[in-house]
Short mmCIF file of C-alpha atoms and ligand atoms in Angstrom, two decimals:
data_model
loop_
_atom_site.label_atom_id
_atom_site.label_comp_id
_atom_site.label_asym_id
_atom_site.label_seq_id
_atom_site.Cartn_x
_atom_site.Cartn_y
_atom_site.Cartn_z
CA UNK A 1 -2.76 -25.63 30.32
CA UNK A 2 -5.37 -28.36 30.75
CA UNK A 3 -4.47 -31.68 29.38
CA UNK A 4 -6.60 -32.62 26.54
CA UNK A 5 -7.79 -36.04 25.91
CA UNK A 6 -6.79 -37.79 22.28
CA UNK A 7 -10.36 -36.99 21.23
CA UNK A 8 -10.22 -33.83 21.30
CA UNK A 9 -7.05 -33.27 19.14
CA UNK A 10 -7.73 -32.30 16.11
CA UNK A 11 -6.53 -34.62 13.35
CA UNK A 12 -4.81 -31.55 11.20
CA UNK A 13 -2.77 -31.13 14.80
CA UNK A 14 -1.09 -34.14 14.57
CA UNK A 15 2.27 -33.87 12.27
CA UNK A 16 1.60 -34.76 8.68
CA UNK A 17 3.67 -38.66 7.97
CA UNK A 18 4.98 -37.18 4.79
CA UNK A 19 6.29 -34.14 6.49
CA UNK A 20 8.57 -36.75 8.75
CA UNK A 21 9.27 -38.60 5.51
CA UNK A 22 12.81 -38.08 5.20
CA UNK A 23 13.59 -37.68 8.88
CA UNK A 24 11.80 -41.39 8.84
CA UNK A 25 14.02 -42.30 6.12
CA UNK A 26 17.03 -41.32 8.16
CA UNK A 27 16.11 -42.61 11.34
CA UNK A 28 15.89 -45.78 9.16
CA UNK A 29 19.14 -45.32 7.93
CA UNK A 30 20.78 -44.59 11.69
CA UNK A 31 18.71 -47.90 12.47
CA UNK A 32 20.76 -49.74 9.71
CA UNK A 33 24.20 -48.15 9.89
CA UNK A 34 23.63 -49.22 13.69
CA UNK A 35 23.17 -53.04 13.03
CA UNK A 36 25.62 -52.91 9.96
CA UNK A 37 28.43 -52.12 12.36
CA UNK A 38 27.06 -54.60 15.08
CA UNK A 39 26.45 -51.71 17.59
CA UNK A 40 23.06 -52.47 19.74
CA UNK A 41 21.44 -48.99 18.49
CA UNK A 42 17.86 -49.26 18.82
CA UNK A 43 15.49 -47.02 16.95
CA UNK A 44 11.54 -47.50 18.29
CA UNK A 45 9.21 -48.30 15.56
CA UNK A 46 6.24 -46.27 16.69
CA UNK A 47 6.46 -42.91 15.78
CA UNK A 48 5.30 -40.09 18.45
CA UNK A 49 1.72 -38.67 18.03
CA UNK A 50 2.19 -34.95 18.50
CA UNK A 51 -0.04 -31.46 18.50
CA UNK A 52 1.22 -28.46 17.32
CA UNK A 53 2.11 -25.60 19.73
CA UNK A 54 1.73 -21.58 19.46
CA UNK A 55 4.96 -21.93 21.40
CA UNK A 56 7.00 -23.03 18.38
CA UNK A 57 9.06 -20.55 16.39
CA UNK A 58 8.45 -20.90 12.38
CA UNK A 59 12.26 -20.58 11.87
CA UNK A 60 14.31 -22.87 9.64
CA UNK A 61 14.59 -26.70 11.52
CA UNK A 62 18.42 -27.43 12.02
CA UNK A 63 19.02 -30.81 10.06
CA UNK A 64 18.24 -34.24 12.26
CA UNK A 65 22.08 -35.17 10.83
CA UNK A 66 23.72 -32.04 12.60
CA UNK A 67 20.51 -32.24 15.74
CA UNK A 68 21.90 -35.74 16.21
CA UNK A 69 25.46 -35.69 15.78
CA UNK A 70 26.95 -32.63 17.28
CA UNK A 71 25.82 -32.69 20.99
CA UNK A 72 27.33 -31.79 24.21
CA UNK A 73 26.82 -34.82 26.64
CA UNK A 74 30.21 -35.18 28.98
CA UNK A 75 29.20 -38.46 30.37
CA UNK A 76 30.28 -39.77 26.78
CA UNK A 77 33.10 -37.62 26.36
CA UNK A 78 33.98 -33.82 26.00
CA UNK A 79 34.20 -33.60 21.92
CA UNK A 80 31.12 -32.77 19.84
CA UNK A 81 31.03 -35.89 18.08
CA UNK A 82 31.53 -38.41 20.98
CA UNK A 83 28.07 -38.80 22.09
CA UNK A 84 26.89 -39.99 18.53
CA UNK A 85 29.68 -42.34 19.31
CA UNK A 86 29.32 -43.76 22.27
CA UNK A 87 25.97 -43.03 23.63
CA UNK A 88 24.68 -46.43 22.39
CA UNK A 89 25.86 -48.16 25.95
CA UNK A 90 23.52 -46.74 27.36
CA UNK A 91 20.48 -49.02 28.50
CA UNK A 92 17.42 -46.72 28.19
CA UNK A 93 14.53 -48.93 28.67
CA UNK A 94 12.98 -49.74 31.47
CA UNK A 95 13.89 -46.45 32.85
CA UNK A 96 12.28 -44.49 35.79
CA UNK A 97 12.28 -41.01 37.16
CA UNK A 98 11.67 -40.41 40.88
CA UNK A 99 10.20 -37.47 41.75
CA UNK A 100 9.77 -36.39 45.66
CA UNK A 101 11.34 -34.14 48.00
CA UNK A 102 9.16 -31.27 49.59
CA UNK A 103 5.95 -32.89 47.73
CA UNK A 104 2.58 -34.42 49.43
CA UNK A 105 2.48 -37.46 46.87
CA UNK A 106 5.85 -38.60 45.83
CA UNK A 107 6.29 -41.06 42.64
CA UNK A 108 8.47 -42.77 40.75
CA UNK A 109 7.13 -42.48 36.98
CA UNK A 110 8.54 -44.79 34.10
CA UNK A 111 8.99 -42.80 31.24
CA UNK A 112 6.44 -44.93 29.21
CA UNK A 113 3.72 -44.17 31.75
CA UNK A 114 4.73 -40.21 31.38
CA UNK A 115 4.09 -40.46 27.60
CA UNK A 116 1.11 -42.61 27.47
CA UNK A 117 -0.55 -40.01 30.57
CA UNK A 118 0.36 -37.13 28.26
CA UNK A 119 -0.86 -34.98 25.64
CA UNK A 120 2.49 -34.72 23.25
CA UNK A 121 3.50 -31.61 22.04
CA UNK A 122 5.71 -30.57 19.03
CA UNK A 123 7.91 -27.58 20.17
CA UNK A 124 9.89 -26.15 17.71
CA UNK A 125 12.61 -23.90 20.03
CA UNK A 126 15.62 -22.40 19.10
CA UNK A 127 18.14 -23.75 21.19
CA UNK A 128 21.61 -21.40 22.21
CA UNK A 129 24.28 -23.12 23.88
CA UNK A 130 26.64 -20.77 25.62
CA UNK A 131 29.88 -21.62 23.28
CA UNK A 132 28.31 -19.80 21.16
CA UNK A 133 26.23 -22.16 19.05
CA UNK A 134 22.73 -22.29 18.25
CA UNK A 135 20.22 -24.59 16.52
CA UNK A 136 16.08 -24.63 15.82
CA UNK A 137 14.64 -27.70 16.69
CA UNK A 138 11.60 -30.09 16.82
CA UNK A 139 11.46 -31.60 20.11
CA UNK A 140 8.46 -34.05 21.22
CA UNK A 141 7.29 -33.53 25.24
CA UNK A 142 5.35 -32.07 27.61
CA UNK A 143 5.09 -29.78 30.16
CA UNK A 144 7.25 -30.42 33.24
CA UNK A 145 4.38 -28.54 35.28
CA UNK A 146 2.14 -31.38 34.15
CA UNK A 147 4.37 -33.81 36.22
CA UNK A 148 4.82 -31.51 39.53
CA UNK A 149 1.32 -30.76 39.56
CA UNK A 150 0.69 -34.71 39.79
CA UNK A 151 3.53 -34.92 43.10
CA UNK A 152 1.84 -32.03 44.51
CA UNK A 153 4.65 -29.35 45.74
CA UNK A 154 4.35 -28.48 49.25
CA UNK A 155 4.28 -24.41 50.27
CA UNK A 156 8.21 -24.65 51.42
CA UNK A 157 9.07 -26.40 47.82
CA UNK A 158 10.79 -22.78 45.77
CA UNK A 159 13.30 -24.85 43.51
CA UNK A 160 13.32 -27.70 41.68
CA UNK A 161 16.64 -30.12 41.71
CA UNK A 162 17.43 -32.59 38.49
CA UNK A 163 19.90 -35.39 38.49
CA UNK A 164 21.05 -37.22 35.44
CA UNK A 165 22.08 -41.21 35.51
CA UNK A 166 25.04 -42.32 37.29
CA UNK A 167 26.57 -45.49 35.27
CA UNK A 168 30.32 -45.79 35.03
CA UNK A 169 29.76 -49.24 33.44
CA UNK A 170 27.22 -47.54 30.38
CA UNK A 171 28.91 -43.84 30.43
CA UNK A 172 33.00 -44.01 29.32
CA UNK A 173 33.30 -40.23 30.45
CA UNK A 174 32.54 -41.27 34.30
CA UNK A 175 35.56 -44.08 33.62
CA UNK A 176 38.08 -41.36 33.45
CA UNK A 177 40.87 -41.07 36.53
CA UNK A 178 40.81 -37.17 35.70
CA UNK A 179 36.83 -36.20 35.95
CA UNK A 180 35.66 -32.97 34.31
CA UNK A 181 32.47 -32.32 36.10
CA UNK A 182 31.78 -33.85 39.70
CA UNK A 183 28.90 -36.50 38.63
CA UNK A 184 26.36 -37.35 38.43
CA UNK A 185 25.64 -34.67 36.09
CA UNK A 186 23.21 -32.07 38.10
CA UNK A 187 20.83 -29.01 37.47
CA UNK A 188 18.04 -26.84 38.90
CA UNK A 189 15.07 -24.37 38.35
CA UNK A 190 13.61 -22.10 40.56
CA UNK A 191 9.85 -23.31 40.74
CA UNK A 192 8.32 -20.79 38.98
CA UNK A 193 10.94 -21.36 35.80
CA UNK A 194 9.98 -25.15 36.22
CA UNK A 195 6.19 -24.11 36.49
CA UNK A 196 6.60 -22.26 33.05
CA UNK A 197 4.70 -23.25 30.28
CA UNK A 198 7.42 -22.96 27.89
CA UNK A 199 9.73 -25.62 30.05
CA UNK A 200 8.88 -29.33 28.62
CA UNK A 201 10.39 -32.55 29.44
CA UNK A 202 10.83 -33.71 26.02
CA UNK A 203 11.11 -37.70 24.64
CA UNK A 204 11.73 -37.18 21.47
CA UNK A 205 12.97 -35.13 18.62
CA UNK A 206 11.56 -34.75 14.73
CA UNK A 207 8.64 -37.27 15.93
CA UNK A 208 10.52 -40.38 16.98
CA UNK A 209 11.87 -41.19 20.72
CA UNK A 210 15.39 -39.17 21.66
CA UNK A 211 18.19 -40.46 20.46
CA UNK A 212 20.68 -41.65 23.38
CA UNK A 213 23.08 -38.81 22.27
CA UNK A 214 20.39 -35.81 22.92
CA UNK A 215 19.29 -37.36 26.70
CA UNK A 216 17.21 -40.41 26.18
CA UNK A 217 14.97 -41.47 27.04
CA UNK A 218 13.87 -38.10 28.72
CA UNK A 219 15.70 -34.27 29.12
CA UNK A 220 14.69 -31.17 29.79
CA UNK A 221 14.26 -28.58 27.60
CA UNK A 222 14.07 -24.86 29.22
CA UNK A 223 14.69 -22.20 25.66
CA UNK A 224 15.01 -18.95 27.02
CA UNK A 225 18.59 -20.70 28.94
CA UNK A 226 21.68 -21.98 27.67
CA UNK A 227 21.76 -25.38 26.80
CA UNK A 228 23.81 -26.80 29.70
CA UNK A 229 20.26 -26.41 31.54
CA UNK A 230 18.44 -29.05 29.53
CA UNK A 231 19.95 -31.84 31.70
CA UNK A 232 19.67 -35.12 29.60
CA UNK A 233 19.05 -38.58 30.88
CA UNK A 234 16.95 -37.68 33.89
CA UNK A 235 16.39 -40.25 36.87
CA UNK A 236 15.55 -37.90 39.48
CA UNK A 237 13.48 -34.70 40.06
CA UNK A 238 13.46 -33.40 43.79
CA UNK A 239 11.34 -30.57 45.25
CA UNK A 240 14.05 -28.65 47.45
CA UNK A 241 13.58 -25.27 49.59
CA UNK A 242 17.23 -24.12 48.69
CA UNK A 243 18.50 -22.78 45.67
CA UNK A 244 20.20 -26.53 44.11
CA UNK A 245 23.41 -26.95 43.12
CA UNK A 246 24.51 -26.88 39.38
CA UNK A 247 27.21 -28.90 37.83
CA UNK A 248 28.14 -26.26 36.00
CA UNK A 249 28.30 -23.49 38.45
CA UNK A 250 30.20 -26.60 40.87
CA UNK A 251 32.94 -26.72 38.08
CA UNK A 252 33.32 -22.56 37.12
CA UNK A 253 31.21 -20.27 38.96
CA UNK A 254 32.92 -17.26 37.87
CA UNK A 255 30.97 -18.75 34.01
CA UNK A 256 28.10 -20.08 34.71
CA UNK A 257 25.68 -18.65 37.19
CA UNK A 258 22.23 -20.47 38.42
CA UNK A 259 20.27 -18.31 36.47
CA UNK A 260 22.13 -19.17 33.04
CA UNK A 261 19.34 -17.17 31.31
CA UNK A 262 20.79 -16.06 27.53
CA UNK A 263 21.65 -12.47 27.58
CA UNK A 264 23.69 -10.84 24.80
CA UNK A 265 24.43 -8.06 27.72
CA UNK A 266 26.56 -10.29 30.00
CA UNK A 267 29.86 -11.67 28.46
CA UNK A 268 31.34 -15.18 29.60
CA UNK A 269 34.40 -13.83 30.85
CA UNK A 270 36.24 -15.54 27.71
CA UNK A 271 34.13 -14.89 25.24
CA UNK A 272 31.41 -12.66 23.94
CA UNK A 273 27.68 -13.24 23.75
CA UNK A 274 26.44 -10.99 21.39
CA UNK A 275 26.26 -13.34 18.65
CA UNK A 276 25.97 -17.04 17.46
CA UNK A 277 26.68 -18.93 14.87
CA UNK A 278 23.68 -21.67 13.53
CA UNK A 279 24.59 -24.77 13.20
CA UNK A 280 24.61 -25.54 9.64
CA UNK A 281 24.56 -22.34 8.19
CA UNK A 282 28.38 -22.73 7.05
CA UNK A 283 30.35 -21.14 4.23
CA UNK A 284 32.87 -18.70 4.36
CA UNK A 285 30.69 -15.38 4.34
CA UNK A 286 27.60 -16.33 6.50
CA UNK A 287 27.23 -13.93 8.99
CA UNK A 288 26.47 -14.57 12.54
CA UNK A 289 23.31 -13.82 14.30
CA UNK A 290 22.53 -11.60 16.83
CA UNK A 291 21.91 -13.11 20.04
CA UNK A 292 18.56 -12.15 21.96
CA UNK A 293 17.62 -11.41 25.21
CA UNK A 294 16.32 -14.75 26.55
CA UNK A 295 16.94 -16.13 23.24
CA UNK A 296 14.31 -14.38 21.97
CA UNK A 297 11.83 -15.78 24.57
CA UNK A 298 11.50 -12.06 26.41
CA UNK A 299 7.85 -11.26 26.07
CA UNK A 300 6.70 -14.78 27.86
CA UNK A 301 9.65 -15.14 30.50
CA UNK A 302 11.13 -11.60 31.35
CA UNK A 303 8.51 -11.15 33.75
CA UNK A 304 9.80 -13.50 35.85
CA UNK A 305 12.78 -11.58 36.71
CA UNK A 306 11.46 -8.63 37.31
CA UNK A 307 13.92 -6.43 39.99
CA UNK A 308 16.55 -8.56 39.55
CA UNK A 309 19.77 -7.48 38.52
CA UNK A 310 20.76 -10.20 35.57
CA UNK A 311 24.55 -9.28 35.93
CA UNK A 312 25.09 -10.08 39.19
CA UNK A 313 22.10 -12.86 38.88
CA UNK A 314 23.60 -14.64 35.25
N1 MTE B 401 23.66 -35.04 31.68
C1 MTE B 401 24.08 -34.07 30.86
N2 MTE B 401 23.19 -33.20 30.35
C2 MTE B 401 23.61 -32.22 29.50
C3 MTE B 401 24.99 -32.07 29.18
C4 MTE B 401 25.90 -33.02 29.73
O1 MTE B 401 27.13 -32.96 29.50
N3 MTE B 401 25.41 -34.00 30.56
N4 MTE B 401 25.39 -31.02 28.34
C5 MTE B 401 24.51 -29.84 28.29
C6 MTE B 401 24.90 -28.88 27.27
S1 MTE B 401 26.30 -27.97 27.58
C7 MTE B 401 24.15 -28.64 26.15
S2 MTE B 401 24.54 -27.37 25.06
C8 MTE B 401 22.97 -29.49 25.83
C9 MTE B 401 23.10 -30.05 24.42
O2 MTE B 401 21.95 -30.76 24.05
P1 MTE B 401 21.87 -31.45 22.60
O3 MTE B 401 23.12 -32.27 22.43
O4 MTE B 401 20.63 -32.27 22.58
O5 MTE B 401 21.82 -30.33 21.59
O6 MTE B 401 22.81 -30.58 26.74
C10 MTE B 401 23.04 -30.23 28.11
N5 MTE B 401 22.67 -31.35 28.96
MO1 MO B 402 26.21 -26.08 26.15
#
């Protein structure tokens, strides 16, 4: 999609304030909770300038409370809650990503430069991690083809390799004698997923800048996959001729393939995933949703795996 310059937005394409009012009003609040207890949590004053999408879905948003406080990120420790936490420590500005490998111009972009070069988008995905969990929500970003185009891939570049922040000293879970994934946390597209118009880097969430917990200060964000593909915390994207490897598929291969694509057809081998539950639809006799084919993402993304066999390839 060509980039389009500010002037050209129009100005009922940029979120309404009073929509954001009460997600400003609790950003506010994390802002003052933060300094209350001491901790260094930073919330950035400016809010994100964003257009609307066709790719968002009009489904209910997940709250910004359960968005921000029930995340997986292991580098702060494997329970739900800890990256709320403990992701304060880490230091997420200035921050750079490095992008080469099999590329004619490699860079290293700070993520202030990315934002400032880039026409923001609001995309409103539903989001289905593969514990069975799922959640609708506003991210702020771009599209990660937007970047690659700028490196320029060379003809031998078919995947693309991510790498997440390695800092024992600002991460507690890489402290730990007993490690549960082999860090630094790592993850991979094939380049025509990456090339996708659906897959964004995002920098924010609900209009302001990520919070540390959800990847700060930038993640990616691919919707038709589970959500261990949206590596967080990115400081390095490589162009690569080999399929990467995955954290993931490092730690269990027999549970998480490459491909990770969601697909109600294929059961993890301890679990089912043929439904979901959404976060924050709770009580006693809500029913839980069906899952969908590529999360419900078919009719853009199916194409792209056309001949393949998505049991053997999950
Ligand atoms: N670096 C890193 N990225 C990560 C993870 C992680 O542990 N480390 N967890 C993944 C998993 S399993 C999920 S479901 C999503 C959760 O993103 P959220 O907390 O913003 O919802 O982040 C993914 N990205
Ligand atoms: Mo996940």
């Amino acid at each position: 999609m060509p980039i389009r310059r500010p002037s050209d937005i129009l100005p009922s394409e940029i979120t309404p304030r009073s929509v954001y009012l009460n997600r400003r009003q609790l950003f506010a609040g994390a802002a003052g909770l933060a300094l209350a207890s001491g901790l260094s949590g930073r919330v950035q004053a400016a809010s994100l300038a964003t257009q609307k999408s066709p790719f968002s879905t009009d489904e209910k948003l997940t709250s910004l409370q359960d968005v921000t406080s029930y995340n997986n990120f292991y580098e702060f420790g494997v329970d739900k809650g800890a990256p709320v936490a403990h992701a304060h420590t880490l230091k997420t500005s200035p921050w750079t990503v490095k992008v080469d490998g099999l590329v004619a111009k490699p860079a290293e972009f700070s993520v202030d430069d990315l934002i400032k070069g880039s026409a923001l988008e609001e995309r409103i995905y539903r989001m289905r991690c593969v514990e069975g969990w799922s959640m609708v929500i506003p991210w702020d970003g771009f599209p990660l083809a937007d970047v690659l185009k700028r490196v320029e891939p060379l003809g031998n570049a078919k995947y693309v390799a991510f790498e997440t922040a390695y800092r024992p000293e600002e991460m507690p879970g890489l402290q730990s004698m007993f490690p549960v994934l082999d860090w630094p946390y790592v993850e991979g597209l094939r380049l025509d997923e990456a090339m996708h118009p659906l897959t964004i880097l995002a920098v924010g969430l609900y209009g302001e800048r990520l919070p540390n917990q959800n990847g700060a200060p930038i993640r990616l964000v691919v919707p038709w996959k589970y959500g261990f593909k949206g590596i967080k915390s990115i400081t390095r994207i490589r162009l690569v001729e080999k399929q990467p490897e995955t954290s993931w598929n490092k730690q269990a291969p027999d549970e998480y393939g490459f491909y990770a694509n969601v697909n109600p057809n294929v059961d993890h081998p301890r679990w089912s995933q043929k439904t979901e539950r959404r976060i924050g639809e709770g009580g006693l006799f809500v029913k839980r949703r069906q899952t969908l084919p590529f999360n419900g993402y078919a009719d853009q993304v199916a194409q792209l795996y056309s001949g393949m066999d998505l049991r053997k390839f999950y």
